[in-house]
Structure formats: structure tokens, C-alpha cells
XYZ file of C-alpha atoms in Angstrom:
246
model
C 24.995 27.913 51.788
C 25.268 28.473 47.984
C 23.409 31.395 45.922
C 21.063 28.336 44.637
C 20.201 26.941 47.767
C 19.542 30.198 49.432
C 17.064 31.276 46.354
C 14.931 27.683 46.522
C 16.500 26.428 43.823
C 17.650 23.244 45.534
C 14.695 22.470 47.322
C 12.344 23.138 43.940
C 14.823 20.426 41.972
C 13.997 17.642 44.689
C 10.554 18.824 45.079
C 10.064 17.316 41.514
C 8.291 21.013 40.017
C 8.832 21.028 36.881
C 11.561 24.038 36.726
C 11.102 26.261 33.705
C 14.546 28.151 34.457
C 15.627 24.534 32.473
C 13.642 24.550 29.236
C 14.798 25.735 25.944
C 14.314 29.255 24.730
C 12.256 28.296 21.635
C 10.465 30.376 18.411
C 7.468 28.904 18.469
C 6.503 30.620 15.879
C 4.965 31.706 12.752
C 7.406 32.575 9.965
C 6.258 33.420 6.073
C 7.913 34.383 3.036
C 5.989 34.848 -0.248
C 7.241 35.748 -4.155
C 5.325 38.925 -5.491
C 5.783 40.367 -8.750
C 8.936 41.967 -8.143
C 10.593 41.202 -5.222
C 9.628 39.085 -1.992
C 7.692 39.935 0.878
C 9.114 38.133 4.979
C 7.183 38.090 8.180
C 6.969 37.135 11.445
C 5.449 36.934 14.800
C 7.528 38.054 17.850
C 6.928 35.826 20.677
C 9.537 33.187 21.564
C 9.272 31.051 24.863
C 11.008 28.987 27.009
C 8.249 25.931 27.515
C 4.732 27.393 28.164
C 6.849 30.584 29.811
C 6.677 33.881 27.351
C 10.542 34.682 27.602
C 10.347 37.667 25.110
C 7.294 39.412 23.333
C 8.780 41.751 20.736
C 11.767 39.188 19.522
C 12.689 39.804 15.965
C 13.206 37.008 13.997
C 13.515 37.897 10.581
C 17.335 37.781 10.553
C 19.787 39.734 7.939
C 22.134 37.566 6.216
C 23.598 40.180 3.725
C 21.907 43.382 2.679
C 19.828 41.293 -0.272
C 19.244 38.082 2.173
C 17.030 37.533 4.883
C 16.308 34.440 7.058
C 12.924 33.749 8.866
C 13.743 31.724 12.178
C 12.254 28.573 13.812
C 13.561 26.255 16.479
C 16.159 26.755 19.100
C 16.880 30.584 19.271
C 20.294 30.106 20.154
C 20.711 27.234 17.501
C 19.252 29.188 14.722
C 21.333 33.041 15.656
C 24.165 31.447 15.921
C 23.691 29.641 12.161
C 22.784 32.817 10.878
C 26.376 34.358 12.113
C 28.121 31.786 10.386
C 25.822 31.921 7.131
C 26.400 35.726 7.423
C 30.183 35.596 7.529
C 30.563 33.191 4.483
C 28.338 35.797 2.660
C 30.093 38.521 3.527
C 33.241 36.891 2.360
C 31.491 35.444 -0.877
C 30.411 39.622 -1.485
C 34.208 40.861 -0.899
C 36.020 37.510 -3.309
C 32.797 37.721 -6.221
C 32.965 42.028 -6.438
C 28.831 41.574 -6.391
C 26.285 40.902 -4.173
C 26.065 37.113 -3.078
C 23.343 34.609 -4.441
C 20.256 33.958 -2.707
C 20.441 30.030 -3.485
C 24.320 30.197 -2.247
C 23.338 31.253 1.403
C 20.511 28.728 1.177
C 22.688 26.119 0.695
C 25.217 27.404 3.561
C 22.252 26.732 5.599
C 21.232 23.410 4.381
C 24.701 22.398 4.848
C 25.094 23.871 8.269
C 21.525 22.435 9.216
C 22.243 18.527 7.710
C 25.215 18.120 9.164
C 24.453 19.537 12.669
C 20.752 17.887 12.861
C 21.357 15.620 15.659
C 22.659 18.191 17.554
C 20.470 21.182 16.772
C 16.611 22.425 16.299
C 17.033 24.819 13.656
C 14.162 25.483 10.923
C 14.960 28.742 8.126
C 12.957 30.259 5.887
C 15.796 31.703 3.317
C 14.754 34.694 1.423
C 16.218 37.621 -0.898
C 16.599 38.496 -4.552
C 19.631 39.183 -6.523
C 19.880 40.305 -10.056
C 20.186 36.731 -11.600
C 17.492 35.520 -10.678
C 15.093 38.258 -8.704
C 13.324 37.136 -5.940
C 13.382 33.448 -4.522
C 12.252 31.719 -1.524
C 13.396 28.582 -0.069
C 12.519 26.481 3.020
C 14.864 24.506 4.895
C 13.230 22.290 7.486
C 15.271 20.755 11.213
C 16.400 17.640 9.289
C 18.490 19.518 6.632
C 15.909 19.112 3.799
C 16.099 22.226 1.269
C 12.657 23.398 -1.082
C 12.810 26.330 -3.011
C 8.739 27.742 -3.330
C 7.065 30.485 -3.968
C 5.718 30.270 -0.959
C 6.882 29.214 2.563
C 5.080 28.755 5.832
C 6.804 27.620 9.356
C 7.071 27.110 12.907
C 3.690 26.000 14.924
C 1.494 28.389 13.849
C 1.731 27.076 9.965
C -0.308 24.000 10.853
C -3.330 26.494 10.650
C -2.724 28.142 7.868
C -2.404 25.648 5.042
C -5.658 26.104 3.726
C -5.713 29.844 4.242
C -2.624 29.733 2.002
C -3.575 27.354 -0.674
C -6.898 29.160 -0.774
C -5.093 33.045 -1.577
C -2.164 33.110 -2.869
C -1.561 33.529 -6.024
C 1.301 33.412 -8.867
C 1.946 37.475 -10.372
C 0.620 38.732 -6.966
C 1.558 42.502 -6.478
C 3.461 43.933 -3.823
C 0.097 45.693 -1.582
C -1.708 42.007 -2.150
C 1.300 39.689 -1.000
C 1.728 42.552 1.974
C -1.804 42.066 2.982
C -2.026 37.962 2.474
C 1.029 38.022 4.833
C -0.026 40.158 7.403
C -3.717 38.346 6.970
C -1.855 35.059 7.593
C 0.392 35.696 10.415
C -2.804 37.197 12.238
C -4.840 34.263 11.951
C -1.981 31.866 13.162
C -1.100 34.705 16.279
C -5.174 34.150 16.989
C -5.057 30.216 16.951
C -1.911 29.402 17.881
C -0.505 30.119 21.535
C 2.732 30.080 20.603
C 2.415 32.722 17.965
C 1.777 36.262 19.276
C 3.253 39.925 20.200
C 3.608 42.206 17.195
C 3.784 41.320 13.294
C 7.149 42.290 11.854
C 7.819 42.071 7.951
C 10.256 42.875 4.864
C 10.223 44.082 1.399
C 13.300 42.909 -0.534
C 13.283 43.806 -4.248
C 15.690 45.305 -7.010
C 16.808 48.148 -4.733
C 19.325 45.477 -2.956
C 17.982 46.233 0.813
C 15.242 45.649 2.725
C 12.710 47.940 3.485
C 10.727 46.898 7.453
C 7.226 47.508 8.833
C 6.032 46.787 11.881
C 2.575 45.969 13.037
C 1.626 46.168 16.782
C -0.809 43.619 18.240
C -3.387 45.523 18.586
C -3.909 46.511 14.822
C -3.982 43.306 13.443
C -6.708 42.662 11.204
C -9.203 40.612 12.584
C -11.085 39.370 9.592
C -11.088 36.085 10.270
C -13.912 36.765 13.001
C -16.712 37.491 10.550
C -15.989 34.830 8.390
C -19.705 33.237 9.323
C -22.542 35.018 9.378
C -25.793 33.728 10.937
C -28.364 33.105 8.525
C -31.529 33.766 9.530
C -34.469 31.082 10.209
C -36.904 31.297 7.638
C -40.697 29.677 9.029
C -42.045 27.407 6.595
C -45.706 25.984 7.884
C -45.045 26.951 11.134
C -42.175 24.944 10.938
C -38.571 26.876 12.035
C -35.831 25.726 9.904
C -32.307 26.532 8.865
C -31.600 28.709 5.310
């Protein structure tokens, strides 16, 4: 008898249970990067799964490329770490040849390159970020089908679907470093509380002048939870004896 057999995994394949050993390990996610004045600001949730099945709570998906270049991850976890290794060596190689740190918009396209060519064969959405002393801090947002944007501000993965309005609503062009922090972290919270593939801890970046990346790290249970007060009963207000709604 083989090791499968003997641990039911025979008998669970022609039982027709949906086996979740099989799925894909997947970010579901909710990925952000945003342009302050200065620099840029990256985070992230840290739950990935495999299916409905949390494989990892704490997984970190904001990705170094090069010391000035971060990635955001969405998709296929093994499809998306194994583009940043490749993005990561051409940079590296780029830094040694040029004398000078790479581009931000040159490891973007690496990945919009890698991404296009591959897209029938992998799930892979990036959020590119970084800033370089040509032209300070940039953002740009490269979706599964190869498609490259460069924005000010970039949302991804499942949990964006809720937070298009949010976004639209707060940010702001000029933004300083403590505001873009705090839409961010605002933003990733609300997603983590609508979205159940978002969740675990909030993990984000500061890149600016200095050339590195500075982390914080936000544990689930002091997220802000603003969003909860956003309606307030009004009170009924009696009008002839009549009850009706202010």
C-alpha cells in the first residue's frame, strides 16, 4: 500500500470531496501603493490561501526588487516570487553595468515584459513601486494580462473592489508622508474588514530620497476601525404625535 493510500488520499479522490491539498496557493489580497510629497508609501495585507483554506496568515508580500524598488504581489504566489527573482537579478545587473541605482520605470517594464509574454501561463498581478533620483517617487500597476499604468495611486488584488470609492473620495495630489501613511493603513483595514480574502496583519513601506526602505508593521488587532461609526443614528423627532425620521 502506498503513503497516499494509507493516509485517505485515494479513497477522498474517488469519493469526489473536493481536495484542497490541490488548489493554488493564491494572494488574495489587498495591495496599495500611493505617491506622497516626497517619496511613496506600499502596503499590504498578509493572508494568502489556497481556495477558501488560510495557508499562511503573516505572508509578506511587499517584495524587494533592489534597495530603491519594491513590488506589491497579487495572483499565484509562486508565479509572482518567482517573477520578482528574475526582475531582481536584471536589476541587480542593470545597478553593477549603469554605476547607479536602477530606474523605477526599467524594473516596471521587466515586469510587464515578463507578465505579457507569460500570461497564458501565469496569474501574476504587481504593483511596482520605488523612487530614484530622476524622477523621485513613481508608482505603476501592472495587471495578469501584461497591461502596464503608471498612477499616483494603485489599488489590487480582491479586496480593491471595495475600496474604489474610499480612494477616489481621500486621496489627494501633494499629500504628506503621516496623511498617505494613514489613508493606506485606513484603506487596507476597510478591505481586511469586507473582504475574506484580505486579513492577518497590515505591513507597509516608506521609500524616499534616502535610497531604502524604511517597514512598519501593524498587527490585526490595532487596526483602525473607523469605518464602524461612519453612521450615526439620528434621532426621531415627534411632530403632532407623529414619529418620523430627521
Amino acid at each position: 500500500m502506498s503513503l497516499l493510500s494509507h493516509c485517505g488520499v485515494q479513497e477522498l479522490q474517488n469519493s469526489g470531496i473536493h481536495d484542497i491539498t490541490k488548489d493554488e496557493v493564491s494572494t488574495g489580497t489587498t495591495i496599495i501603493a500611493a505617491i506622497y510629497d516626497g517619496g511613496v508609501i506600499i502596503g499590504a495585507d498578509s493572508r494568502t490561501t489556497t481556495g477558501a483554506y488560510i495557508a499562511n496568515r503573516v505572508t509578506d508580500k511587499l517584495t524587494k526588487v533592489c534597495d530603491n524598488i519594491y513590488c506589491c504581489r497579487s495572483g499565484s504566489a509562486a508565479d509572482t516570487q518567482a517573477i520578482t527573482d528574475i526582475v531582481a537579478y536584471y536589476m541587480d545587473l542593470t545597478s553593477v553595468q549603469m554605476g547607479e541605482p536602477p530606474l523605477v520605470r526599467a524594473a516596471a517594464n521587466v515586469f510587464k515584459n515578463l507578465i505579457y509574454e507569460n500570461r497564458h501561463q501565469l496569474t501574476a498581478g504587481v504593483i511596482v513601486a520605488g523612487w530614484d533620483s530622476r524622477f523621485g517617487g513613481q508608482v505603476y500597476s501592472i495587471n495578469v494580462s501584461g497591461t502596464i499604468v503608471q498612477q499616483n495611486i494603485s489599488i489590487g488584488g480582491s479586496g480593491s473592489s471595495y475600496l474604489y470609492g474610499f480612494m477616489d473620495s481621500q486621496y489627494k495630489d501633494g499629500m504628506s508622508q503621516q496623511e498617505c501613511e494613514n489613508l493606506v493603513l485606513n484603506a487596507i483595514s476597510l478591505a481586511i474588514k469586507r473582504d475574506g480574502s484580505s486579513g492577518g496583519v497590515v505591513r507597509m513601506g516608506v521609500i524616499n530620497h534616502t535610497g531604502s526602505i524604511q517597514r512598519k508593521l501593524v498587527l490585526g488587532d490595532q487596526l483602525p476601525k473607523f469605518y464602524d461609526n461612519i453612521y450615526e443614528e439620528k434621532p426621531l423627532i415627534s411632530s403632532g404625535g407623529d414619529a418620523t425620521m430627521a
